[in-house]
CSV table of C-alpha atoms and ligand atoms in Angstrom, one decimal:
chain,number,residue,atom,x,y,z
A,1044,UNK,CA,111.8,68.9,98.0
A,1045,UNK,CA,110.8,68.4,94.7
A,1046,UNK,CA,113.1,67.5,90.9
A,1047,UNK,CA,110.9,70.1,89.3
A,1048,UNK,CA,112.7,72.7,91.6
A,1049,UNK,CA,115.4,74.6,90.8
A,1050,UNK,CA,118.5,74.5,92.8
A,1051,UNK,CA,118.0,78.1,93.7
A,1052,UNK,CA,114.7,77.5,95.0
A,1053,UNK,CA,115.9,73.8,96.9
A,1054,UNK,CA,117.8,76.3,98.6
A,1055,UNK,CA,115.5,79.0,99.8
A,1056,UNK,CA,114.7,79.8,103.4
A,1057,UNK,CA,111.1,81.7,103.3
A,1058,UNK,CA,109.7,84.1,105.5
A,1059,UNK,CA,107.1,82.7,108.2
A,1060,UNK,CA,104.5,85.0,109.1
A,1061,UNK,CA,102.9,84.8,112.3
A,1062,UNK,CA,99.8,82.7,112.0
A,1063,UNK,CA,96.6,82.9,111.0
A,1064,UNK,CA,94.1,81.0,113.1
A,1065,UNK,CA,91.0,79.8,111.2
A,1066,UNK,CA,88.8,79.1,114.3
A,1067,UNK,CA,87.2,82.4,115.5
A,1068,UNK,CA,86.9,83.2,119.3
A,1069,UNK,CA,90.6,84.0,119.3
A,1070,UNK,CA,92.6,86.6,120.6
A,1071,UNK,CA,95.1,87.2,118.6
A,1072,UNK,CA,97.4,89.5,119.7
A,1073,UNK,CA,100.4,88.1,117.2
A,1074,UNK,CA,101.1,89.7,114.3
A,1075,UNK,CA,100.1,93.7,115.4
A,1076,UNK,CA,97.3,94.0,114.0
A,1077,UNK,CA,95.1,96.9,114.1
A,1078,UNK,CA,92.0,96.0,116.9
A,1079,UNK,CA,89.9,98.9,115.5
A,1080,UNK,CA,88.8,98.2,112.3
A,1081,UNK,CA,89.1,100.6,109.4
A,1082,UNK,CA,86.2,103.9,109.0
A,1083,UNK,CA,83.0,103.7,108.2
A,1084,UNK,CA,83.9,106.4,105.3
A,1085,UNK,CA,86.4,103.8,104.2
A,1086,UNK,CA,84.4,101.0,104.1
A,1087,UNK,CA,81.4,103.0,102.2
A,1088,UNK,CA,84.3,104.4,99.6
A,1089,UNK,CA,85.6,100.2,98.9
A,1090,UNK,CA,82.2,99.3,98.7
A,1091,UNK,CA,81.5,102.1,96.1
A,1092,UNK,CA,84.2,101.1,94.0
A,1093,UNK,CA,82.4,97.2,93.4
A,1094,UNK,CA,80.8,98.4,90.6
A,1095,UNK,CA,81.6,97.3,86.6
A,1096,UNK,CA,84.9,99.3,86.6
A,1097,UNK,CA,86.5,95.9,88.0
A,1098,UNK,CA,86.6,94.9,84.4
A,1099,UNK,CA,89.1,97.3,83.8
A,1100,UNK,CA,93.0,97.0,84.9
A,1101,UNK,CA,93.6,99.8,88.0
A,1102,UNK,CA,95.7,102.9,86.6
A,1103,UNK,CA,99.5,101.5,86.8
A,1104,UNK,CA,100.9,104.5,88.4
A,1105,UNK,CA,98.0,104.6,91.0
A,1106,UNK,CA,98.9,108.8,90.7
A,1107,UNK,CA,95.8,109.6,92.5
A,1108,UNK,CA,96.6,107.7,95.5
A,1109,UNK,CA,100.5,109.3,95.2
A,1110,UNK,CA,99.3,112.9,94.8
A,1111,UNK,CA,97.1,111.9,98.3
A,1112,UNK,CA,99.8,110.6,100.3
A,1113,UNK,CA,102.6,113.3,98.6
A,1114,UNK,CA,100.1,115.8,99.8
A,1115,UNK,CA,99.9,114.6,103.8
A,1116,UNK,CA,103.9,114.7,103.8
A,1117,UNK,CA,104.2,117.5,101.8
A,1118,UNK,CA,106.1,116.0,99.0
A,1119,UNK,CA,105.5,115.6,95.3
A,1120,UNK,CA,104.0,112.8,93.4
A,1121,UNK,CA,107.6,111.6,91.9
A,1122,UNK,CA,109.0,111.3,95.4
A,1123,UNK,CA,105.8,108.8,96.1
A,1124,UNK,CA,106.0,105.1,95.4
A,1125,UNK,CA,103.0,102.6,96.5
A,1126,UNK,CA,103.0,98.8,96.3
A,1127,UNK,CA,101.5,95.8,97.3
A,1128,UNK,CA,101.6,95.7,100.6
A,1129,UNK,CA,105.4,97.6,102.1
A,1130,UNK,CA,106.8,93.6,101.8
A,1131,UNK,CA,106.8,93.9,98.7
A,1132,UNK,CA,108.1,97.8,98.6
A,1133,UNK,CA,110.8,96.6,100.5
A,1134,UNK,CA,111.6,93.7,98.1
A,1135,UNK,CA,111.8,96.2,95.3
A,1136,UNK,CA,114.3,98.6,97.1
A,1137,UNK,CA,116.6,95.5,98.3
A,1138,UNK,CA,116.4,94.1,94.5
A,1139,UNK,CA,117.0,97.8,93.0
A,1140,UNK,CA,118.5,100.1,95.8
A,1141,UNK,CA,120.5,97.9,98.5
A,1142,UNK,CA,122.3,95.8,95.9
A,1143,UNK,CA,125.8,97.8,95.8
A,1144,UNK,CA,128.4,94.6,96.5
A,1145,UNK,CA,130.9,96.2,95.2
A,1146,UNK,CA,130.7,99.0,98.0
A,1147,UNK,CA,130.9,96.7,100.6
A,1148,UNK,CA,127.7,94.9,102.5
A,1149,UNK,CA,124.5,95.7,103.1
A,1150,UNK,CA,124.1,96.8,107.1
A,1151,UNK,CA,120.8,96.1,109.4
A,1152,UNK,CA,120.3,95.4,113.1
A,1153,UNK,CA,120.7,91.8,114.0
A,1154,UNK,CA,117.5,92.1,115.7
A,1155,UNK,CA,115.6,93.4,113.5
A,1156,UNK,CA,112.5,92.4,110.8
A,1157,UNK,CA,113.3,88.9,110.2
A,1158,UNK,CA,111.9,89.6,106.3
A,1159,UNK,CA,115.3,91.3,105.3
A,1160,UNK,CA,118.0,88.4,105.4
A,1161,UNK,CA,115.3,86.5,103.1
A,1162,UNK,CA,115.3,88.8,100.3
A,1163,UNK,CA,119.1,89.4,100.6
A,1164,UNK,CA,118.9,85.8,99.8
A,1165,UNK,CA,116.0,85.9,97.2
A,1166,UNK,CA,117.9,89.0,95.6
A,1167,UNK,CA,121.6,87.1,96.6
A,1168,UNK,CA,122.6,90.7,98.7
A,1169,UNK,CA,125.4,90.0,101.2
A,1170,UNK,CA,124.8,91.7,104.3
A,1171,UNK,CA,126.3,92.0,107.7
A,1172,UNK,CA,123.8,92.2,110.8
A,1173,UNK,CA,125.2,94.9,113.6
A,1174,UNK,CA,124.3,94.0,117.2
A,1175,UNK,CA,122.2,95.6,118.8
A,1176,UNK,CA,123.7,97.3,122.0
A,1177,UNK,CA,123.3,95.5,125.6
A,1178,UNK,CA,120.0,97.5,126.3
A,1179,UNK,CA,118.7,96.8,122.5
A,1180,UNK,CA,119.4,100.5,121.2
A,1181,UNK,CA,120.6,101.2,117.4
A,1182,UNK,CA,123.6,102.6,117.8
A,1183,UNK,CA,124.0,104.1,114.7
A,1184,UNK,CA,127.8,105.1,115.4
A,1185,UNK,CA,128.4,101.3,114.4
A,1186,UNK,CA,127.0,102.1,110.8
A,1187,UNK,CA,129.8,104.3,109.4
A,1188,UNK,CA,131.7,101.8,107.5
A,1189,UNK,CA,132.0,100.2,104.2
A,1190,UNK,CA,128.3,99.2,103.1
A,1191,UNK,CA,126.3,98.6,100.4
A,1192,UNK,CA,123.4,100.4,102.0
A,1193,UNK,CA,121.6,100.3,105.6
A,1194,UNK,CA,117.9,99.5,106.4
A,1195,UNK,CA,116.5,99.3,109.8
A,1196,UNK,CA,113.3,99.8,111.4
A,1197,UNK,CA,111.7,102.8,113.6
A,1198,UNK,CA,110.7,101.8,115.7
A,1199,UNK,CA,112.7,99.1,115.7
A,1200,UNK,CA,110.9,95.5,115.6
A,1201,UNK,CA,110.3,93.5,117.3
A,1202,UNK,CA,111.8,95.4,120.4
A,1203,UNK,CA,109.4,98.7,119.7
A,1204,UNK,CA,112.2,101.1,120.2
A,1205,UNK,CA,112.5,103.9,118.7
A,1206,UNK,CA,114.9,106.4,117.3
A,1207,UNK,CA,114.5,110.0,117.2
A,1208,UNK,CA,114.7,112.2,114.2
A,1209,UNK,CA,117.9,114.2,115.7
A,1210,UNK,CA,119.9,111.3,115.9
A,1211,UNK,CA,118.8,110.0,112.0
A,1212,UNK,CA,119.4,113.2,111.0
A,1213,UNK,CA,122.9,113.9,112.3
A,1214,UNK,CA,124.2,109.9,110.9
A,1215,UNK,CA,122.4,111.0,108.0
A,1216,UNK,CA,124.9,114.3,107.5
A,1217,UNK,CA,127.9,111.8,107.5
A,1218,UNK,CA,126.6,108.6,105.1
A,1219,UNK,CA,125.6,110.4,102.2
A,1220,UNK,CA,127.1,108.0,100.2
A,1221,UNK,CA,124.9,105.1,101.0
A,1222,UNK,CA,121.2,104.4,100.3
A,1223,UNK,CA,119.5,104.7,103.9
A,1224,UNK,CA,116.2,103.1,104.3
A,1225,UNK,CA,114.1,103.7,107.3
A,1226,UNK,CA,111.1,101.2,107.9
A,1227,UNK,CA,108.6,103.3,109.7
A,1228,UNK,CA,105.9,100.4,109.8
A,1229,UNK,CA,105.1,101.7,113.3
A,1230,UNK,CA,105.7,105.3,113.0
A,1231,UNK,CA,102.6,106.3,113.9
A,1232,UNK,CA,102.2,104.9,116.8
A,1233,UNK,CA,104.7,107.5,118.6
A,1234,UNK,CA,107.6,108.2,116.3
A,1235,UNK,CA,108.0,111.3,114.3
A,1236,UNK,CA,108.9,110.4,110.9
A,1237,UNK,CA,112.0,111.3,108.7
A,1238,UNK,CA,110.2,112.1,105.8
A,1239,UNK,CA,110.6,115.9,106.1
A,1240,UNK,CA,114.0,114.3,105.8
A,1241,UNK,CA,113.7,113.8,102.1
A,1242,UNK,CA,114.4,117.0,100.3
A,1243,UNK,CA,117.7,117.7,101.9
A,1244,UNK,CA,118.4,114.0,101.5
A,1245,UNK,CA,118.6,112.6,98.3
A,1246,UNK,CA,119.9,109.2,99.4
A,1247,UNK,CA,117.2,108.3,101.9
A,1248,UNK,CA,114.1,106.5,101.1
A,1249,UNK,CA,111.2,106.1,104.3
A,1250,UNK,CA,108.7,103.1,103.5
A,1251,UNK,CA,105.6,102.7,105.2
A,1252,UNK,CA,102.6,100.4,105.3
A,1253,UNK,CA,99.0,101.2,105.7
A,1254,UNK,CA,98.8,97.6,108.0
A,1255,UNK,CA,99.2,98.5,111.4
A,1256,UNK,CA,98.0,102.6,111.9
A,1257,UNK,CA,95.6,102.6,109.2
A,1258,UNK,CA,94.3,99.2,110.0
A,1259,UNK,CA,94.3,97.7,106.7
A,1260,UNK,CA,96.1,94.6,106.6
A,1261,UNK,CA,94.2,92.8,105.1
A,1262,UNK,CA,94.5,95.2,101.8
A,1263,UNK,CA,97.8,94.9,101.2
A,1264,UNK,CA,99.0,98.4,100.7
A,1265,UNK,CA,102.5,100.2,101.7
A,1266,UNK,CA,104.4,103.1,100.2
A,1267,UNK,CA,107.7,104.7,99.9
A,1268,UNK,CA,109.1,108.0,100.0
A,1269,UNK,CA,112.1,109.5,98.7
A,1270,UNK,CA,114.0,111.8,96.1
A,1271,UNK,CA,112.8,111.6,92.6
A,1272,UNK,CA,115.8,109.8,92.0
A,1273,UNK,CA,115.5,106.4,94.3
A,1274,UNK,CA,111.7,106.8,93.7
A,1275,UNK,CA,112.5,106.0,89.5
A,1276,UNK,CA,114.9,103.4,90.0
A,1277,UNK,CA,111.9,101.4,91.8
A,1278,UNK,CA,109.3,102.1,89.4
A,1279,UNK,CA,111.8,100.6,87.0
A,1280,UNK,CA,111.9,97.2,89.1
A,1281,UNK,CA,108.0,97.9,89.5
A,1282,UNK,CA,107.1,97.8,85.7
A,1283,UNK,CA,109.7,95.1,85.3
A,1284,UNK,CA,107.4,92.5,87.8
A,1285,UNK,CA,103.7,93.8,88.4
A,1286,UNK,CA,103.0,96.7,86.5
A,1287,UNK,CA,99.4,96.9,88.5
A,1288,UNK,CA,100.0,96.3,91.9
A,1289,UNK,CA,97.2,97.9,93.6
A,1290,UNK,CA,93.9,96.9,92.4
A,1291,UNK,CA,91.0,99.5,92.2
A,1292,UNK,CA,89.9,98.9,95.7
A,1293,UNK,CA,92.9,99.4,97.7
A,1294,UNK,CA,93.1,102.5,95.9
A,1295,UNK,CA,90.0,103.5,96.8
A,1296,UNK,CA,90.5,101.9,100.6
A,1297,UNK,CA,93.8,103.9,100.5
A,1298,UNK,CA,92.8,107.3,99.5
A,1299,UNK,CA,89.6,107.5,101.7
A,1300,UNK,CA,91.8,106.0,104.5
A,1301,UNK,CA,94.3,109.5,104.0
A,1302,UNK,CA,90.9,111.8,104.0
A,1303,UNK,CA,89.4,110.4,107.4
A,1304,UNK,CA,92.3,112.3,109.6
A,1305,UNK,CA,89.8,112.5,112.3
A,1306,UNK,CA,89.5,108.6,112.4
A,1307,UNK,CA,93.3,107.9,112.3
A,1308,UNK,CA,94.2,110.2,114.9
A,1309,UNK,CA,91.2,108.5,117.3
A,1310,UNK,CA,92.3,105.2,116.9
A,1311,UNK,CA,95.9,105.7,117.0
A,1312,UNK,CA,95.9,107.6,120.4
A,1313,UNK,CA,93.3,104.7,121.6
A,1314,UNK,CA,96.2,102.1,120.3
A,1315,UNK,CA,98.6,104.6,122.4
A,1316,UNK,CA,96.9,105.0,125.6
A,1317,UNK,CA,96.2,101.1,125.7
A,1318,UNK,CA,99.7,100.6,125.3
A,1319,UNK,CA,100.9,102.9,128.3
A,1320,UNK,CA,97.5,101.0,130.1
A,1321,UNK,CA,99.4,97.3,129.0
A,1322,UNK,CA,102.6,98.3,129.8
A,1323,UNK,CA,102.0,99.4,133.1
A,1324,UNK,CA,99.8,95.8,134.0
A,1325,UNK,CA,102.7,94.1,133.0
A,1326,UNK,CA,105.3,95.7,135.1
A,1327,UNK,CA,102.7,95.3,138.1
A,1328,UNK,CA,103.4,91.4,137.3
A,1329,UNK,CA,106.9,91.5,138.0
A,1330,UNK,CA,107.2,92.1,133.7
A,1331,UNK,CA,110.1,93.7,132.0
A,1332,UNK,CA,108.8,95.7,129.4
A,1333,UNK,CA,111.2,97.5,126.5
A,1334,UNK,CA,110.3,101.2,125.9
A,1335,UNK,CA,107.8,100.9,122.9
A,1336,UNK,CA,106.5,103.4,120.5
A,1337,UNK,CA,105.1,100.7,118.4
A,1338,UNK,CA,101.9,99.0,118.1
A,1339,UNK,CA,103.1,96.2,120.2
A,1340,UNK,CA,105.6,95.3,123.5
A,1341,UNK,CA,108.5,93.3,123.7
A,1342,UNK,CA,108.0,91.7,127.5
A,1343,UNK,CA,110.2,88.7,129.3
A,1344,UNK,CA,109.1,87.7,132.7
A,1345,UNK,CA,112.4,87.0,135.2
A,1346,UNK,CA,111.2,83.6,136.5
A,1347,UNK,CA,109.7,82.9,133.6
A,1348,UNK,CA,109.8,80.8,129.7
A,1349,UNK,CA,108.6,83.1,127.3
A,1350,UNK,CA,108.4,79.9,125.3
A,1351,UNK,CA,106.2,78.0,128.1
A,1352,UNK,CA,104.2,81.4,128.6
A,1353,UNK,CA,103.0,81.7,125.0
A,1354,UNK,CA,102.1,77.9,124.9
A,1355,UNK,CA,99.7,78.3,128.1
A,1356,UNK,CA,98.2,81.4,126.7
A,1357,UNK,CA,97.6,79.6,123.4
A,1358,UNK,CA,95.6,76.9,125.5
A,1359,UNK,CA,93.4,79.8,126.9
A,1360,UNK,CA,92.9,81.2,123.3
A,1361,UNK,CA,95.3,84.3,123.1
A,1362,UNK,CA,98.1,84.0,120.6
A,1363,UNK,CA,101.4,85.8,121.0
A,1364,UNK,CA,104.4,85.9,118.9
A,1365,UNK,CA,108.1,83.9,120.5
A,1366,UNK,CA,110.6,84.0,118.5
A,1367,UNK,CA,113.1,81.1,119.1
A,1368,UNK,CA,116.0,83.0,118.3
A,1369,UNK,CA,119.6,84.3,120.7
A,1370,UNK,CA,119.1,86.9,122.6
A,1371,UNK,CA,115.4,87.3,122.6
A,1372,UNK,CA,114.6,83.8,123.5
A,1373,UNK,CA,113.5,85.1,126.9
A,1374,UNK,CA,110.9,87.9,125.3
A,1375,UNK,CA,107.1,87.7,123.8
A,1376,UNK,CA,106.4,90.2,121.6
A,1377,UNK,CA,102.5,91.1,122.2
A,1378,UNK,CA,100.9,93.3,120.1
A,1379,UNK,CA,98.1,95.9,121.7
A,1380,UNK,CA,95.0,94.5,121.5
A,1381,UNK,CA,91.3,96.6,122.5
A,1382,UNK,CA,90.3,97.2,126.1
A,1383,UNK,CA,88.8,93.9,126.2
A,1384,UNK,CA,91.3,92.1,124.4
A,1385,UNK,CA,94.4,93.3,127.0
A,1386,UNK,CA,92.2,93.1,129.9
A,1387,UNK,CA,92.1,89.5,129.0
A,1388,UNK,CA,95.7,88.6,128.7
A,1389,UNK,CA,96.8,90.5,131.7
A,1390,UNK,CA,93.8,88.2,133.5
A,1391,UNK,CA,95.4,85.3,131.7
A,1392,UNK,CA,99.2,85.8,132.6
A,1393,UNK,CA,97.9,86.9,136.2
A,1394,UNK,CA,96.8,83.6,136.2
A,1395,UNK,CA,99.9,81.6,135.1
A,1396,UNK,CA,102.5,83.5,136.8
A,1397,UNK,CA,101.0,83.0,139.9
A,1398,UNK,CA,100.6,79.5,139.6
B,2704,LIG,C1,104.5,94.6,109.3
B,2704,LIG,C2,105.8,95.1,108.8
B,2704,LIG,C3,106.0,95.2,107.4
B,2704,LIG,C4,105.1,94.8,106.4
B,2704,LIG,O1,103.9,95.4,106.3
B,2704,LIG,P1,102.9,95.2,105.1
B,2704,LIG,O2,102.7,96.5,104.6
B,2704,LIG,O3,101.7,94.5,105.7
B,2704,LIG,O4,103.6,94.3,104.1
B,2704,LIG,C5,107.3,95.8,107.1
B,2704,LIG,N1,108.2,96.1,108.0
B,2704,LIG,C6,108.0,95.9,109.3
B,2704,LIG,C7,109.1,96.2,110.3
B,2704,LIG,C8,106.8,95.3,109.7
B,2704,LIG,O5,106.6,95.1,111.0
């Protein structure tokens, strides 16, 4: 705690992202990470844009990259917003789109993406989280009330479940009134998403990020989609805070990334069919696993600490994400790795549970 802080910033709770290990020889299967790295196109289209043109600032509107991604969902370049990653696409929409107190407040799952309760304090939003039902659905029944808006994920995280479009689409008919933000971070990995939602719904934005599917974490690159009308209310907030958020290689990385369809498909059915391979391994060890559609499972063990089980699989070099938190104290949530990579942790947890 320092005097040179303000009050506002003594009181802050941050967000903690899952680690980063420096040593190599890991296997980090904690914060759903892609295991197949991005295209060889891709990499040959960042490594063509290190040339002088660094020099200059990226475009601000990045419309090259919009008219690319508005193309794949059959949208229009004013529906398309892209930012720096879809943490911060998200904080814009909670500073500029979920901020309604007046209306009542805003609504999320409370389990859910532990980012959200931090920008409702960064952006002082008050919310109210809805439980999840006794089998961790999203009952979306429990949404029609006084809000100020509603986010949630789908597939939910870090539980993997997922919604289907018929049931968004019927809650959607009777909240027209609200903002409704769908995080599809994971959509790809099983979910259809509600962006052919957007025409008939003018109050419902879908952001994604180009992390997890399109393997480019490290890049920093997300998006949003919605009517004309959201879409300009964040490009107010944008040009108010970073009016260049995308530098000229995530453009580049991001474009070439929406032209190798071939390559995304591949991976993403080998990220599907390793996760129905994982799944099934863990069951044979006595493992409840939740239905996922995501990138990663949400597994407890009946006789089992989850807590205890991610500290002896840290000691044999695999890290999974705990979170010490009620209700899911008893779960890991393990992202997907490679063949080799969930080969290993099923050898790993063979070996502890049957200690
Ligand atoms: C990973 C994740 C994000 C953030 O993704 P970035 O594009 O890497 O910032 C947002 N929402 C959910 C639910 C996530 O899991």
């Amino acid at each position: 705690m320092s005097s040179y802080w303000s009050d506002f910033v003594k009181d802050l709770e941050p967000y903690s992202p899952g680690e980063q290990p420096d040593i190599g020889n890991i296997t980090k299967l904690n914060t759903n990470e892609n295991p197949y790295g991005p295209s060889p196109a891709l990499l040959e289209a960042v490594r063509n844009q290190l040339n002088d043109d660094l020099r200059l600032y990226p475009p601000p509107a990045a419309l090259r990259l919009k008219q690319v991604i508005a193309d794949y969902y059959q949208l229009s370049t004013e529906q398309v917003f892209v930012g720096n990653g879809s943490d911060e696409v998200l904080a814009h929409v909670f500073n500029g789109l979920l901020n309604h107190r007046e209306k009542g407040p805003l609504l999320f799952p409370d389990i859910s993406y532990s980012f959200y309760p931090v920008y409702c304090q960064l952006y002082d939003i008050s919310f109210e989280k809805i439980p999840l039902s006794e089998d961790f659905c999203i009952g979306l029944e429990d949404y029609k009330r006084p809000n100020g808006g509603i986010i949630f994920p789908n597939p939910n995280a870090p539980t993997g479940m997922l919604l289907g479009l018929e049931a968004i689409e019927n809650f959607l008919q009777c909240s027209q009134q609200s903002v409704v933000v769908i995080d599809e971070a994971y959509i790809d990995f099983g979910g259809q998403t509600a962006a052919s939602l957007i025409d008939q719904y003018s109050n419902l934005l879908v952001v994604q990020s180009m992390s997890k599917s399109r393997s480019l974490a490290g890049m920093r690159i997300g998006y949003a989609m919605g009517s004309a009308e959201l879409i300009a209310g964040l490009e107010r907030i944008k040009n108010s805070f970073n009016s260049y958020p995308l530098g000229h290689l995530q453009i580049a990385a991001a474009i070439a990334s929406f032209e190798d369809e071939d390559y995304f498909q591949k991976t993403r059915q080998l990220v599907i069919s390793e996760r129905q391979r994982l799944t099934a391994q863990l069951e044979r060890l006595g493992f409840e696993v939740l239905p996922s559609q995501a990138n990663f499972v949400f597994t407890r063990h009946p006789h089992q600490s989850a807590e205890e089980l991610a500290s002896r699989l840290r000691e044999l070099g695999i890290v999974v994400r705990h979170f010490k938190q009620p209700r899911i104290q008893d779960f890991l949530r393990i992202t997907v790795g490679d063949e080799s990579q969930n080969s290993l942790l099923i050898d790993a947890l063979k070996s502890i549970v049957s200690d």
